[in-house]
CSV table of C-alpha atoms in Angstrom, one decimal:
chain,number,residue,atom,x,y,z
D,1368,UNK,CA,114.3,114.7,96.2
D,1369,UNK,CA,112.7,115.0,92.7
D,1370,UNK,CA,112.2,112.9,89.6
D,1371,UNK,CA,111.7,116.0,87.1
D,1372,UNK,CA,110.5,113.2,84.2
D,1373,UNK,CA,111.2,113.5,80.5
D,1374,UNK,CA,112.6,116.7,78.9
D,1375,UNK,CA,110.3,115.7,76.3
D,1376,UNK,CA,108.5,118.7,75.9
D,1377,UNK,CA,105.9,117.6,73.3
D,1378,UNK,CA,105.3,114.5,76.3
D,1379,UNK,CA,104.7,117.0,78.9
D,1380,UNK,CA,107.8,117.3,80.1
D,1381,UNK,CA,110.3,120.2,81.0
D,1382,UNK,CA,113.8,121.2,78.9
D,1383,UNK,CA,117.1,120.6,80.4
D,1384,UNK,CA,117.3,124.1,79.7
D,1385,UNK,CA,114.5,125.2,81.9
D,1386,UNK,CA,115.3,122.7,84.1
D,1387,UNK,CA,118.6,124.2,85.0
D,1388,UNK,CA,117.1,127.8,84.7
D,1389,UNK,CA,114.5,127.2,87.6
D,1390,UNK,CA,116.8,125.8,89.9
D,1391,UNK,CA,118.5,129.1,89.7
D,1392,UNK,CA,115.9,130.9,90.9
D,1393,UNK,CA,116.2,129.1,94.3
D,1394,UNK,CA,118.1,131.0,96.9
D,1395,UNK,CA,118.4,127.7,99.2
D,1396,UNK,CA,120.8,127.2,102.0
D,1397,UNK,CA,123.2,124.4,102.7
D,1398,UNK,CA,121.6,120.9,102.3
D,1399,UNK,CA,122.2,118.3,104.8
D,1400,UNK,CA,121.2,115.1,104.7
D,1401,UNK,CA,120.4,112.3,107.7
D,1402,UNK,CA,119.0,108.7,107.2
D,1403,UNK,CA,116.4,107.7,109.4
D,1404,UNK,CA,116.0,104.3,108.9
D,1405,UNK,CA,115.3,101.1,106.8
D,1406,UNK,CA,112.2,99.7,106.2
D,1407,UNK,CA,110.4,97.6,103.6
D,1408,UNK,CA,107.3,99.2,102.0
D,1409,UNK,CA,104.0,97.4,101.0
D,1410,UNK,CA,105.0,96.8,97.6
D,1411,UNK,CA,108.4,94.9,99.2
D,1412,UNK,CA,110.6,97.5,98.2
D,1413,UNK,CA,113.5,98.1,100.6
D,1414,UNK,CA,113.5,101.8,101.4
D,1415,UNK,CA,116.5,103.9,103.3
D,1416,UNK,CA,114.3,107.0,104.8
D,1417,UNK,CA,116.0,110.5,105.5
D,1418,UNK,CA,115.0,112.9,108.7
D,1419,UNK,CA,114.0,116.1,107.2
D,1420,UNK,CA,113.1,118.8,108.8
D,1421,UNK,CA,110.3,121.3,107.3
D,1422,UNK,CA,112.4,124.5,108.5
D,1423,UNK,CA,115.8,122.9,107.0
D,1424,UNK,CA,117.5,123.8,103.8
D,1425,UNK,CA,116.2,120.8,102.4
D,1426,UNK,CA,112.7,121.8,103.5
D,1427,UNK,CA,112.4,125.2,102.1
D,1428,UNK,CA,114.1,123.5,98.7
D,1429,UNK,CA,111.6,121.2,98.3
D,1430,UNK,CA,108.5,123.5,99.0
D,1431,UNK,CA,109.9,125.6,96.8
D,1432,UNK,CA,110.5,123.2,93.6
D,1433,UNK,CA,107.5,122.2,94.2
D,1434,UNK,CA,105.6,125.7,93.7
D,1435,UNK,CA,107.8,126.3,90.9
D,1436,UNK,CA,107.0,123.6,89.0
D,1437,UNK,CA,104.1,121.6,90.5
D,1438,UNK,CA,103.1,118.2,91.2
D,1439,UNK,CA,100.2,117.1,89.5
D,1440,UNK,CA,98.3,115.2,92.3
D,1441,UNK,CA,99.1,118.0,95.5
D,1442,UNK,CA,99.9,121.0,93.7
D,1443,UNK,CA,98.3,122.0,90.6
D,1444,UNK,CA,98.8,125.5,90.5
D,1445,UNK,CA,102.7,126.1,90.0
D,1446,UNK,CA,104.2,129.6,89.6
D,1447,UNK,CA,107.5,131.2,88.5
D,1448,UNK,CA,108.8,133.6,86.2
D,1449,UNK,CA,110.1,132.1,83.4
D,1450,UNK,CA,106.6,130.2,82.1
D,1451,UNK,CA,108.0,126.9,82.2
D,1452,UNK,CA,106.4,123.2,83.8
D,1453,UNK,CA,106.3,120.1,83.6
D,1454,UNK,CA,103.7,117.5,84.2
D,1455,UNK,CA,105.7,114.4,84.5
D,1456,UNK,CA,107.7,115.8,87.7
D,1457,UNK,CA,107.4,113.4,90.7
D,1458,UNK,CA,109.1,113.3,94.5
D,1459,UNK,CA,110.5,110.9,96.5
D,1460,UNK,CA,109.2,112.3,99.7
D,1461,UNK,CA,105.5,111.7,100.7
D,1462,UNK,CA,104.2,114.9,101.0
D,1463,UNK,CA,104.7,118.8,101.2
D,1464,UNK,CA,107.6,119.8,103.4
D,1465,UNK,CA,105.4,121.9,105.6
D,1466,UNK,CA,104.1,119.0,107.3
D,1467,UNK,CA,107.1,118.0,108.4
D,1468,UNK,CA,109.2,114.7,109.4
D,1469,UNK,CA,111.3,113.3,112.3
D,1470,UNK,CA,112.0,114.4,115.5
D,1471,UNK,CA,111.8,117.8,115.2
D,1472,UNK,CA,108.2,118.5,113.7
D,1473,UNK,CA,105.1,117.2,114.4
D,1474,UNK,CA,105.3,113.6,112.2
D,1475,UNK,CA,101.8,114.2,111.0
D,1476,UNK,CA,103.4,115.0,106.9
D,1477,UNK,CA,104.9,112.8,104.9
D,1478,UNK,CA,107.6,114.9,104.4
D,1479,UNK,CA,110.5,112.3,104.8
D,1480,UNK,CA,112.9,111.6,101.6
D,1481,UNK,CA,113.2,108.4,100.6
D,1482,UNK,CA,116.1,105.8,98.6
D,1483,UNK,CA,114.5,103.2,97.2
D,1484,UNK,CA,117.3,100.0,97.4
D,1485,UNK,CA,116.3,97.1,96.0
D,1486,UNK,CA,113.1,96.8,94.1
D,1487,UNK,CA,110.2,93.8,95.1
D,1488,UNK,CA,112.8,92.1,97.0
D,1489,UNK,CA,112.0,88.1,98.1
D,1490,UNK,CA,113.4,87.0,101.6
D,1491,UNK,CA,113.4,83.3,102.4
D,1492,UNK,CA,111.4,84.2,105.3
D,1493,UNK,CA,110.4,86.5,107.6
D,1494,UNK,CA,113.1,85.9,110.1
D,1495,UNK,CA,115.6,86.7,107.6
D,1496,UNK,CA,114.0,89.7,106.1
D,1497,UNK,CA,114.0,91.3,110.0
D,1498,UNK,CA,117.7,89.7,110.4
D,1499,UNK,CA,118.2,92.2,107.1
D,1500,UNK,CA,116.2,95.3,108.5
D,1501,UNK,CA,118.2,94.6,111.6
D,1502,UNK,CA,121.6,94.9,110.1
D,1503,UNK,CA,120.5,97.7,108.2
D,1504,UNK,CA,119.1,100.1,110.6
D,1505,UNK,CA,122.2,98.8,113.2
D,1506,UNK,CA,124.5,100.6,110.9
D,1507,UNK,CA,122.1,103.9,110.2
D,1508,UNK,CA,122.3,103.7,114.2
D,1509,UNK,CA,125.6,104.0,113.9
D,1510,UNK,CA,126.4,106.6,111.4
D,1511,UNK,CA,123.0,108.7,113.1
D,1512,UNK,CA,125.9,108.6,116.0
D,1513,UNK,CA,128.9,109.7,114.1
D,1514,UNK,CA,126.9,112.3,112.3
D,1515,UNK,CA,124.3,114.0,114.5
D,1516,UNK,CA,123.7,116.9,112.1
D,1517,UNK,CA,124.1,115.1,109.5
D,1518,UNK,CA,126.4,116.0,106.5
D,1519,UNK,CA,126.0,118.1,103.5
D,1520,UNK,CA,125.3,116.8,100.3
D,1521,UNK,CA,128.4,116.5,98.1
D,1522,UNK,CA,131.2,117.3,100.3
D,1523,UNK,CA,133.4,114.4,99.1
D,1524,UNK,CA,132.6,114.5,95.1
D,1525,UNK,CA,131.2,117.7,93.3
D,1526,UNK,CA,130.8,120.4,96.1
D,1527,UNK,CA,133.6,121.0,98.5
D,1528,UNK,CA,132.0,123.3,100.4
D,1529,UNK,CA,129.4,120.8,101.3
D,1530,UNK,CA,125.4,121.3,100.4
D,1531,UNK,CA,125.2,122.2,96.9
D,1532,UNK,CA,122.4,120.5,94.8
D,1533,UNK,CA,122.9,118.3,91.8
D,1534,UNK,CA,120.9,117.5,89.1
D,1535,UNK,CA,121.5,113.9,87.6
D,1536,UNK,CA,120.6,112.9,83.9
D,1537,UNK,CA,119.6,109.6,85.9
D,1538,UNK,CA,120.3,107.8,88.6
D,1539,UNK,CA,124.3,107.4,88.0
D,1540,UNK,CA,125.1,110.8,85.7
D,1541,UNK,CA,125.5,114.1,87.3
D,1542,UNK,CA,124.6,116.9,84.7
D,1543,UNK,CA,124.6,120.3,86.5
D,1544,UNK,CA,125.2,121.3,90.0
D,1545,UNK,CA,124.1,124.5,92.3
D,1546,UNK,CA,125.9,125.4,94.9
D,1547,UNK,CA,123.5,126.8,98.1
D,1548,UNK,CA,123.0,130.6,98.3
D,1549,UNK,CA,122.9,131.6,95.2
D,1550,UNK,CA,126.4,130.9,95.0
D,1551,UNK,CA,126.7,129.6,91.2
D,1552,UNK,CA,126.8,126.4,89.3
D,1553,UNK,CA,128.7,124.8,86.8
D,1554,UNK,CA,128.5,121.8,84.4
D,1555,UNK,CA,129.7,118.7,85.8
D,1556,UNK,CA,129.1,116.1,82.9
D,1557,UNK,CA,132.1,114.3,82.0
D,1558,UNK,CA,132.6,110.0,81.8
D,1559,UNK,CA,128.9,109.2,82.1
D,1560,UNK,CA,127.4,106.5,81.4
D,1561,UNK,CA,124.8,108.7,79.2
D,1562,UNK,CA,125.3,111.4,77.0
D,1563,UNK,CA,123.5,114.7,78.2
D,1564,UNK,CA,121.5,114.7,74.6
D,1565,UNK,CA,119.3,111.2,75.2
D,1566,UNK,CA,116.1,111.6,77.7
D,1567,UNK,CA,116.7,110.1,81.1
D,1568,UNK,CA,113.3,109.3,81.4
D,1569,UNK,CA,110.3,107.4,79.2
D,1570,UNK,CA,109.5,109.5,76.3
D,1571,UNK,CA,106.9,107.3,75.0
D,1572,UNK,CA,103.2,107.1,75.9
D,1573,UNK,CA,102.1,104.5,78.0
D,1574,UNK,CA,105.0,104.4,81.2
D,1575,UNK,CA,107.8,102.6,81.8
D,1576,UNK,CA,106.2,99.0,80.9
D,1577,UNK,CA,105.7,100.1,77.0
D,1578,UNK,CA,109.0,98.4,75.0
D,1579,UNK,CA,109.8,101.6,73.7
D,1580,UNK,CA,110.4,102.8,77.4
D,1581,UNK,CA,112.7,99.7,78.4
D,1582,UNK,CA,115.9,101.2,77.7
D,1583,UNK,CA,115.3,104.4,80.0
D,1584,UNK,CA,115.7,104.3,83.6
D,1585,UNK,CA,112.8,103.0,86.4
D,1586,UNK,CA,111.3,106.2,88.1
């Protein structure tokens, strides 16, 4: 849902502390999450969309991380109690949740969460690359079928009650996770592939194509 950048504070960035401090402010409900389908953007990147609705859970999370904290390019103005932001936060969803995505709202936002899969991927040709998109969205077809409503995040691995939010180191490590409601959270770090001390993301001028900024993960 959000890439919260480098906890680098002299880069910009927001603490690991505050990190986990603003998240619980956030009296959100239980998330649910529903792919949409698979498609291949205009950089070739093969993308796995979610259905999101702007009333939902995830909705009202979203909207609200993102007045807490801010996004530099649509919200500039962010608010919350404790004085802390970040300018290097960035979301995988194209726009405010108010606009709205899928079925249920109006599909004129951008408001749809998106997995990136593969990176700038080269198909033989063009026959194969819809033969993939095919396959792909054949199967979201059929788990859209077996789950209608969805399912809540976590159910199987760090939340058994279903819906809580995590918060990853990167894209493999989960660090901290909330459960909905206002219901607590807890420190779920344990045989990671990074330790919770080393920046997740680029702490070094320039982006992710500077040297320094290699070992760190893309995004």
């Amino acid at each position: 849902l959000f890439y919260l950048g480098t906890t680098n504070t002299n880069m910009g960035g927001m603490s690991l502390q505050n990190m986990i401090r603003v998240a619980k402010l956030i009296d959100f409900g239980v998330l649910y999450l529903k792919p949409a389908f698979v498609y291949i953007d205009s950089y070739g990147h093969v993308k796995l969309q979610f259905e999101a609705d702007a009333t939902s859970a995830l909705g009202y999370l979203y909207n609200a991380l993102t007045g807490l904290i801010g996004i530099t390019w649509n919200y500039e103005s962010p608010s919350n109690s404790l004085g802390a932001y970040t300018n290097c936060a960035m979301h995988s969803a194209g726009d405010r949740a108010q606009y709205g995505c899928g079925p249920d709202n109006s599909n004129a936002g951008g408001f749809c969460p998106q997995m990136t899969l593969a990176y700038s991927v080269s198909f033989q040709s063009e026959d194969l690359a819809a033969a993939y998109l095919e396959k792909c969205n054949d199967y979201v077809d059929y788990w859209r079928n077996l789950y209608p409503s969805g399912v809540a995040v976590g159910t199987d691995r760090f939340c058994k009650g279903g819906g809580c939010l995590g918060l990853f180191l990167n894209r493999m490590d989960l660090y901290q996770v909330f459960e909905p409601n206002l219901g607590g959270s807890w420190v779920e770090f344990g045989d990671s592939s990074m330790a919770p001390t080393i920046s997740p993301a680029p702490t070094w001028t320039g982006g992710g194509g500077e040297p320094p900024n290699f070992p760190f993960d893309r995004g």
